[in-house]
Every structure is written in C-alpha cells, then in structure tokens.
C-alpha cells in the first residue's frame, strides 16, 4: 500500500532547483547551437528529450525504497565492470577514444553509470563496516581495490576525466567515513612516485598537452591551448551584465569549441555576465548544501553515505567544469550537471537526484 507520507514529504524544493537549472541549460544550448548548420533534430530539443527521460528515471528511483540498492550494489558493480571490459574489446571509437557501446538506438557510455554504482558500492561496504577511530592503511586496501579496478579500465579507454571523477567521489566518501592521519600521509607519500610513473607510461600525449597548456595556454594558442584561451575570452568579455541572449560573439561566430557541451558555461557567462554567473553559482551552491542537509538528516548509515556520495558527484562535476572554463583546471571533458548537452550525463545526474529525493522522502521511516 502507498504511504501518503511519502507524497507529503516529497522534496519539491530539490526538484524545483534542478528543473530551474535544466531550464537555463536548455535556453543556453539553444543559443550555443543556433549558429550550427547541422541537419536533423536541434540539440536543445534532444536535450529536452533527455531531460524527460532522466525525470522518468528520477521518479522511478525515488518511488522505490532506497534500501533495495543495498542488496543489488555488488551485482550492479560487477555488471558495469563487465560493460567496461566490453567497451575495450568491442566498443565504438570516436575522436581517438573507445568509450561507447552501440546498442542500436543509442550509444551507451558505461563509465557514466559507474559514478552512481561506485557510490552504491561504497555505501554498501561501509554501512556494514564498523569504523571507530578512522580507517587504517590495511583497512583501506579493500575499498581502494573496489575503486582501482574500474578506474584503471576507464583510463584505458582513455577517459582521464571520468576516471578522476570516480576517484574523487570515492575519496570524498572515504573522508566522510574517516581515515587516520597516518594512512593519509602514507597515501600522499606513495602518490608522488605514482604520478611520475603515470606521467611516463599511462598518460597519452594529448593528455600531457592539456596539462602543459593549463600551465601555459600560450605554448600552442592555435592548437591544444585554443580551448582554454577562447573560453577565458568568452567569460571575460561578458563583464557585469553580459552581451545579451544570442549576442555572444565567441559562440555565435564559432570561436568557442565544444560550446554546447563542455564549454556551455562559457557561452552563458559571455551572454549573461557576472550577474548571470552569480545566479548559477548560487543555484549550484544551494543544491550542494541541500544534498548535505539530506545526508545529515538521514537516520541510517547507508542512506547518509548514499547522499554524501551523490552530493560529492555533483560537487566535483561543478567544480571541475567551472574551473576548466576559466583556466583554473586542465581541460578534461567534464560536463556541467543539468546544464551541458549530453544524454548519458543528464540521465546519470537525474538518477542521483532521484536517490536524494528517495532518502529525503523516507527519512522519517527509520
């Protein structure tokens, strides 16, 4: 029987903020893609379709008891690992990367659902794992193994941005659980030679160029440094009030690359200026604080860990994308949640919101 308290306690505020951000996103994609000459369905309409699909999944997820996720977490983890291996064996290659599986009617990127699955897996693991004075280095081995396998498979595609995101999400959850200072110091000490080895043997040349151009974009202003330079010009030229809707020269004259996806916020900054950016930052800050509030109010450990993980996922997407478009972080191809064009990203983010809604609705029942 349906419990009326679930509807009474539905978190309309959270859903309203998300829908407001998606509305700004669709308007921005309309402007960013207005200069395109592609034949077919416009990007803003495709984004609307993905929003509807994402909302459907969001409502489906929040209608089920989130404790069911605890039972299926390891099974989903294993299933997505199989898909990640399948991508390397028979995946679709595009722009030098093999990240997608062709399912006929759409291309699936298994690294995206891994963001949600790693949250569920870590929440399942630590909900039944007693931690009193913080995790020791020995106790970190198993969760780091759970993280390391998918992270390595994702890097092999190669998809450094998603691998970093999955690691940051898991790392945030580990810090929430608690890690001893001695273990942290050992990890940081081991990270130095690991970074050196990764630079020499794991990173591709184009990934190294991104880091070089992050440090000095003028090294190759017409090549690998072009993205950062044009993005900073777009953001800076917006000034206080912006140039106006569909009046941005960087986007309308196509100087800005990937302007409807990774650099969508650059288009918005140019057209709406500092005040528009301040509004978006306020909405995203509210979203993050609301997610942390849900984690704090939850009455069971599994739900709290889930909420922290989803909030960390949204936070790191926002921080990396916005840092990327203003030159504070390397270009790693991370979309802005609910704002950048992208089907898999939209669906993944909406599923995360569905989990937060689920936890918020059921906080009184446990």
Coordinates of C-alpha atoms in Angstrom, one line a residue:
X1 CA 0.0 0.0 0.0
X2 CA 1.2 3.5 -0.9
X3 CA 2.2 5.5 2.2
X4 CA 0.7 9.0 1.9
X5 CA 3.6 10.4 4.0
X6 CA 5.9 9.8 1.0
X7 CA 4.0 12.3 -1.1
X8 CA 3.6 14.7 1.8
X9 CA 7.3 14.7 2.4
X10 CA 8.3 14.9 -1.3
X11 CA 11.2 17.3 -1.6
X12 CA 9.7 19.8 -4.1
X13 CA 12.5 22.3 -3.3
X14 CA 15.2 20.0 -4.5
X15 CA 13.3 19.1 -7.7
X16 CA 12.4 22.7 -8.3
X17 CA 16.1 23.8 -8.2
X18 CA 17.1 21.0 -10.5
X19 CA 14.4 21.9 -13.0
X20 CA 15.4 25.6 -12.9
X21 CA 19.0 24.7 -13.7
X22 CA 17.9 22.5 -16.6
X23 CA 15.7 25.3 -17.9
X24 CA 18.7 27.6 -18.0
X25 CA 20.6 24.8 -19.7
X26 CA 18.1 24.3 -22.5
X27 CA 18.0 28.1 -23.2
X28 CA 21.7 28.2 -23.2
X29 CA 22.0 25.2 -25.6
X30 CA 19.5 26.9 -27.9
X31 CA 21.8 29.9 -28.1
X32 CA 25.1 27.9 -28.3
X33 CA 23.9 25.8 -31.1
X34 CA 21.9 28.4 -33.1
X35 CA 24.9 29.0 -35.4
X36 CA 25.2 25.3 -36.2
X37 CA 24.3 24.2 -39.7
X38 CA 23.6 20.6 -38.8
X39 CA 20.6 18.9 -40.4
X40 CA 18.4 17.0 -38.0
X41 CA 16.9 17.4 -34.6
X42 CA 18.3 20.6 -32.9
X43 CA 20.4 20.0 -29.8
X44 CA 18.1 21.8 -27.5
X45 CA 15.2 19.5 -28.5
X46 CA 17.4 16.5 -27.9
X47 CA 18.3 17.8 -24.5
X48 CA 14.6 18.2 -23.7
X49 CA 14.1 14.5 -24.6
X50 CA 16.9 13.5 -22.3
X51 CA 15.5 15.7 -19.5
X52 CA 12.2 13.9 -19.8
X53 CA 13.9 10.5 -19.9
X54 CA 16.0 11.5 -16.9
X55 CA 13.0 12.7 -15.0
X56 CA 11.2 9.4 -15.7
X57 CA 14.2 7.5 -14.2
X58 CA 14.4 10.0 -11.4
X59 CA 10.8 9.4 -10.3
X60 CA 11.2 5.7 -10.8
X61 CA 14.3 5.6 -8.5
X62 CA 12.6 7.8 -5.8
X63 CA 9.4 5.6 -5.8
X64 CA 11.4 2.5 -4.7
X65 CA 12.8 2.1 -1.2
X66 CA 16.5 3.1 -1.5
X67 CA 17.5 0.2 0.8
X68 CA 16.9 -2.1 -2.2
X69 CA 20.0 -0.5 -3.7
X70 CA 22.0 -2.0 -0.8
X71 CA 21.0 -5.5 -1.9
X72 CA 21.9 -5.0 -5.5
X73 CA 25.0 -2.8 -5.1
X74 CA 27.6 -5.5 -5.7
X75 CA 25.7 -7.1 -8.5
X76 CA 25.5 -3.7 -10.3
X77 CA 29.2 -3.2 -9.7
X78 CA 30.0 -6.5 -11.4
X79 CA 27.7 -5.8 -14.3
X80 CA 29.2 -2.4 -15.0
X81 CA 32.7 -3.8 -14.8
X82 CA 31.7 -6.3 -17.5
X83 CA 30.4 -3.5 -19.6
X84 CA 33.7 -1.6 -19.1
X85 CA 35.7 -4.6 -20.3
X86 CA 33.3 -5.0 -23.2
X87 CA 34.0 -1.4 -24.2
X88 CA 37.7 -2.1 -24.5
X89 CA 37.0 -5.3 -26.5
X90 CA 34.2 -4.2 -28.9
X91 CA 33.4 -0.6 -28.1
X92 CA 32.8 2.3 -30.6
X93 CA 35.8 4.5 -31.2
X94 CA 35.2 8.3 -31.7
X95 CA 37.9 11.0 -31.7
X96 CA 40.6 8.6 -30.7
X97 CA 38.7 7.2 -27.6
X98 CA 36.8 4.0 -27.2
X99 CA 34.1 4.8 -24.6
X100 CA 30.8 3.7 -26.0
X101 CA 28.8 0.6 -26.7
X102 CA 26.5 0.7 -29.7
X103 CA 23.1 -0.5 -28.6
X104 CA 21.4 0.2 -31.9
X105 CA 19.1 3.1 -30.9
X106 CA 21.7 4.9 -28.8
X107 CA 25.3 4.7 -27.7
X108 CA 25.9 3.8 -24.0
X109 CA 28.9 5.1 -22.1
X110 CA 29.4 2.6 -19.2
X111 CA 31.8 4.9 -17.3
X112 CA 28.9 7.3 -16.6
X113 CA 26.8 4.8 -14.6
X114 CA 29.9 3.7 -12.8
X115 CA 29.8 7.1 -10.9
X116 CA 26.4 6.0 -9.4
X117 CA 27.5 2.4 -8.9
X118 CA 30.7 3.3 -7.1
X119 CA 28.6 5.4 -4.7
X120 CA 26.2 2.4 -4.0
X121 CA 29.1 0.0 -3.7
X122 CA 31.0 2.2 -1.1
X123 CA 27.8 2.9 0.8
X124 CA 27.0 -0.8 0.9
X125 CA 30.6 -1.6 2.0
X126 CA 30.8 1.0 4.8
X127 CA 27.3 0.7 6.0
X128 CA 28.2 -2.7 7.5
X129 CA 31.8 -1.9 8.3
X130 CA 32.4 -0.5 11.8
X131 CA 34.8 2.4 11.9
X132 CA 35.8 3.8 15.3
X133 CA 39.0 5.8 15.0
X134 CA 39.3 6.1 11.3
X135 CA 40.4 3.7 8.6
X136 CA 43.9 2.3 8.8
X137 CA 46.0 1.7 5.7
X138 CA 45.3 -2.0 5.9
X139 CA 41.5 -1.3 6.1
X140 CA 41.7 0.9 3.1
X141 CA 43.1 -1.9 0.8
X142 CA 39.7 -3.5 0.0
X143 CA 37.8 -0.2 -0.8
X144 CA 40.8 1.0 -2.8
X145 CA 40.7 -2.2 -4.8
X146 CA 37.0 -1.7 -5.4
X147 CA 37.9 1.7 -6.8
X148 CA 41.1 0.8 -8.6
X149 CA 39.6 -1.8 -11.0
X150 CA 37.0 0.5 -12.7
X151 CA 39.4 3.5 -12.5
X152 CA 42.1 1.6 -14.5
X153 CA 39.5 0.3 -17.0
X154 CA 38.2 3.8 -17.6
X155 CA 41.7 5.2 -18.0
X156 CA 42.4 2.6 -20.6
X157 CA 39.6 3.9 -22.9
X158 CA 41.2 6.6 -22.4
X159 CA 38.9 8.8 -20.3
X160 CA 41.0 10.6 -17.7
X161 CA 38.3 13.0 -16.7
X162 CA 35.8 10.3 -15.7
X163 CA 38.5 8.2 -14.0
X164 CA 39.4 11.3 -11.9
X165 CA 35.8 11.9 -11.1
X166 CA 35.1 8.4 -10.0
X167 CA 38.2 8.6 -7.8
X168 CA 37.2 11.9 -6.3
X169 CA 33.7 10.7 -5.5
X170 CA 35.1 7.6 -3.8
X171 CA 37.7 9.7 -2.0
X172 CA 35.1 12.0 -0.6
X173 CA 33.1 9.1 0.8
X174 CA 36.3 7.7 2.4
X175 CA 36.9 11.1 4.1
X176 CA 33.3 11.2 5.3
X177 CA 33.7 7.7 6.8
X178 CA 37.1 8.7 8.4
X179 CA 40.7 8.0 7.6
X180 CA 43.6 8.1 10.0
X181 CA 46.2 10.7 9.5
X182 CA 48.9 8.1 9.3
X183 CA 47.1 6.4 6.4
X184 CA 46.6 9.7 4.6
X185 CA 50.3 10.6 5.0
X186 CA 51.3 7.2 3.6
X187 CA 48.9 7.6 0.6
X188 CA 50.2 11.1 -0.2
X189 CA 53.8 9.9 0.1
X190 CA 53.1 7.0 -2.3
X191 CA 51.2 9.3 -4.7
X192 CA 54.4 11.2 -5.7
X193 CA 56.2 8.2 -7.4
X194 CA 52.8 7.0 -8.7
X195 CA 52.2 10.4 -10.5
X196 CA 55.7 10.2 -12.0
X197 CA 55.1 6.6 -13.3
X198 CA 51.6 7.6 -14.6
X199 CA 53.2 10.6 -16.5
X200 CA 55.8 8.4 -18.1
X201 CA 53.8 5.4 -19.0
X202 CA 50.0 5.9 -18.6
X203 CA 49.2 9.4 -19.9
X204 CA 48.8 9.9 -23.6
X205 CA 50.5 12.7 -25.4
X206 CA 47.3 14.8 -25.8
X207 CA 46.6 14.4 -22.1
X208 CA 50.1 15.7 -21.3
X209 CA 49.5 18.6 -23.7
X210 CA 46.3 19.5 -21.8
X211 CA 48.4 19.9 -18.6
X212 CA 51.1 21.8 -20.3
X213 CA 48.5 24.2 -21.8
X214 CA 46.8 24.5 -18.4
X215 CA 50.1 25.8 -17.0
X216 CA 50.7 28.0 -20.1
X217 CA 48.0 28.1 -22.8
X218 CA 50.2 30.4 -25.0
X219 CA 52.5 27.5 -25.7
X220 CA 50.1 26.4 -28.5
X221 CA 47.5 29.1 -28.9
X222 CA 46.1 27.8 -32.2
X223 CA 46.3 24.1 -31.2
X224 CA 46.0 22.4 -27.8
X225 CA 45.8 25.7 -25.9
X226 CA 43.0 27.1 -28.1
X227 CA 40.1 25.8 -25.9
X228 CA 41.3 27.5 -22.7
X229 CA 42.2 30.8 -24.4
X230 CA 38.9 31.2 -26.2
X231 CA 36.9 30.1 -23.1
X232 CA 38.6 32.7 -21.0
X233 CA 38.0 35.4 -23.6
X234 CA 34.3 34.5 -23.7
X235 CA 33.9 34.5 -19.9
X236 CA 35.8 37.8 -19.5
X237 CA 34.0 39.6 -22.3
X238 CA 30.7 39.0 -20.6
X239 CA 31.7 41.7 -18.0
X240 CA 29.0 42.5 -15.4
X241 CA 25.7 42.3 -17.4
X242 CA 26.7 40.2 -20.4
X243 CA 26.2 40.8 -24.1
X244 CA 22.6 39.6 -24.2
X245 CA 20.9 36.4 -25.3
X246 CA 22.3 35.1 -28.5
X247 CA 24.6 38.1 -28.8
X248 CA 27.9 36.5 -27.7
X249 CA 30.5 36.9 -30.4
X250 CA 32.6 34.0 -29.2
X251 CA 29.7 31.5 -29.6
X252 CA 27.8 33.0 -32.5
X253 CA 31.0 33.3 -34.6
X254 CA 32.1 29.8 -33.6
X255 CA 35.4 30.8 -31.9
X256 CA 34.5 28.7 -28.8
X257 CA 34.9 24.9 -29.2
X258 CA 32.5 22.4 -27.8
X259 CA 30.3 25.3 -26.9
X260 CA 27.1 23.3 -26.2
X261 CA 28.8 20.6 -24.1
X262 CA 32.0 21.1 -22.1
X263 CA 32.1 24.8 -22.6
X264 CA 28.4 25.6 -22.3
X265 CA 29.1 27.7 -19.2
X266 CA 31.4 29.9 -21.2
X267 CA 28.6 30.8 -23.6
X268 CA 26.3 31.6 -20.6
X269 CA 29.0 33.8 -19.0
X270 CA 29.5 35.8 -22.2
X271 CA 25.8 36.4 -22.7
X272 CA 24.7 36.9 -19.1
X273 CA 27.8 38.3 -17.5
X274 CA 28.9 38.2 -13.9
X275 CA 25.4 38.6 -12.5
X276 CA 24.1 35.6 -14.5
X277 CA 27.1 33.5 -13.4
X278 CA 26.4 34.6 -9.8
X279 CA 22.9 33.3 -10.1
X280 CA 24.0 29.9 -11.4
X281 CA 26.7 29.6 -8.7
X282 CA 24.0 30.3 -6.1
X283 CA 21.7 27.7 -7.5
X284 CA 24.5 25.1 -7.5
X285 CA 25.7 26.1 -4.0
X286 CA 22.1 25.6 -2.8
X287 CA 21.9 22.2 -4.5
X288 CA 25.1 21.0 -2.8
X289 CA 24.1 22.3 0.7
X290 CA 20.7 20.8 0.3
X291 CA 22.2 17.4 -0.5
X292 CA 24.5 17.6 2.5
X293 CA 21.4 18.5 4.6
X294 CA 19.7 15.4 3.4
X295 CA 22.7 13.3 4.4
X296 CA 22.7 14.9 7.9
X297 CA 19.0 14.3 8.4
X298 CA 19.0 10.7 7.3
X299 CA 18.6 8.3 10.2
X300 CA 20.6 5.3 8.8
X301 CA 24.2 5.0 7.7
X302 CA 23.6 3.6 4.2
X303 CA 21.3 6.5 3.3
X304 CA 23.7 9.1 4.7
X305 CA 26.6 7.5 2.7
X306 CA 24.5 7.5 -0.5
X307 CA 23.5 11.2 0.0
X308 CA 27.1 12.2 0.6
X309 CA 28.3 10.2 -2.5
X310 CA 25.7 11.8 -4.8
X311 CA 26.4 15.3 -3.5
X312 CA 30.1 14.7 -4.0
X313 CA 29.4 13.6 -7.6
X314 CA 27.5 16.8 -8.3
X315 CA 30.1 19.0 -6.5
X316 CA 33.1 17.6 -8.3
X317 CA 31.4 18.0 -11.7
X318 CA 30.6 21.6 -11.0
X319 CA 34.0 22.5 -9.5
X320 CA 36.0 20.8 -12.4
X321 CA 33.8 22.2 -15.2
X322 CA 33.7 25.7 -13.9
X323 CA 37.4 25.6 -13.0
X324 CA 38.1 24.3 -16.5
X325 CA 36.3 27.1 -18.4
X326 CA 38.1 29.9 -16.5
X327 CA 41.5 28.2 -16.8
X328 CA 41.9 27.1 -13.2
X329 CA 41.9 23.4 -14.1
X330 CA 43.1 21.4 -17.2
X331 CA 40.6 20.6 -19.9
X332 CA 39.4 17.1 -19.1
X333 CA 36.0 16.9 -20.8
X334 CA 33.7 17.1 -17.7
X335 CA 30.1 18.3 -18.3
X336 CA 28.3 20.7 -16.1
X337 CA 25.4 18.8 -14.4
X338 CA 21.9 19.6 -15.8
X339 CA 23.4 22.4 -18.0
X340 CA 25.7 21.0 -20.6
X341 CA 24.3 19.0 -23.5
X342 CA 24.6 15.2 -23.1
X343 CA 22.2 12.3 -22.7
X344 CA 24.2 9.9 -20.5
X345 CA 25.4 12.7 -18.2
X346 CA 21.8 14.1 -17.8
X347 CA 20.4 10.6 -17.0
X348 CA 23.2 9.9 -14.5
X349 CA 22.7 13.2 -12.8
X350 CA 18.9 12.7 -12.7
X351 CA 19.3 9.2 -11.2
X352 CA 21.5 10.8 -8.5
X353 CA 18.7 13.4 -7.8
X354 CA 16.2 10.5 -7.6
X355 CA 18.4 8.9 -4.9
X356 CA 18.5 12.2 -2.9
X357 CA 14.7 12.6 -3.2
X358 CA 14.2 9.0 -2.1
X359 CA 16.3 9.5 1.0
X360 CA 14.7 12.8 1.8
X361 CA 11.2 11.3 1.5
X362 CA 11.9 8.3 3.7
X363 CA 13.9 9.9 6.5
X364 CA 11.0 9.7 8.9
X365 CA 10.5 6.0 8.4
X366 CA 13.7 4.6 10.1

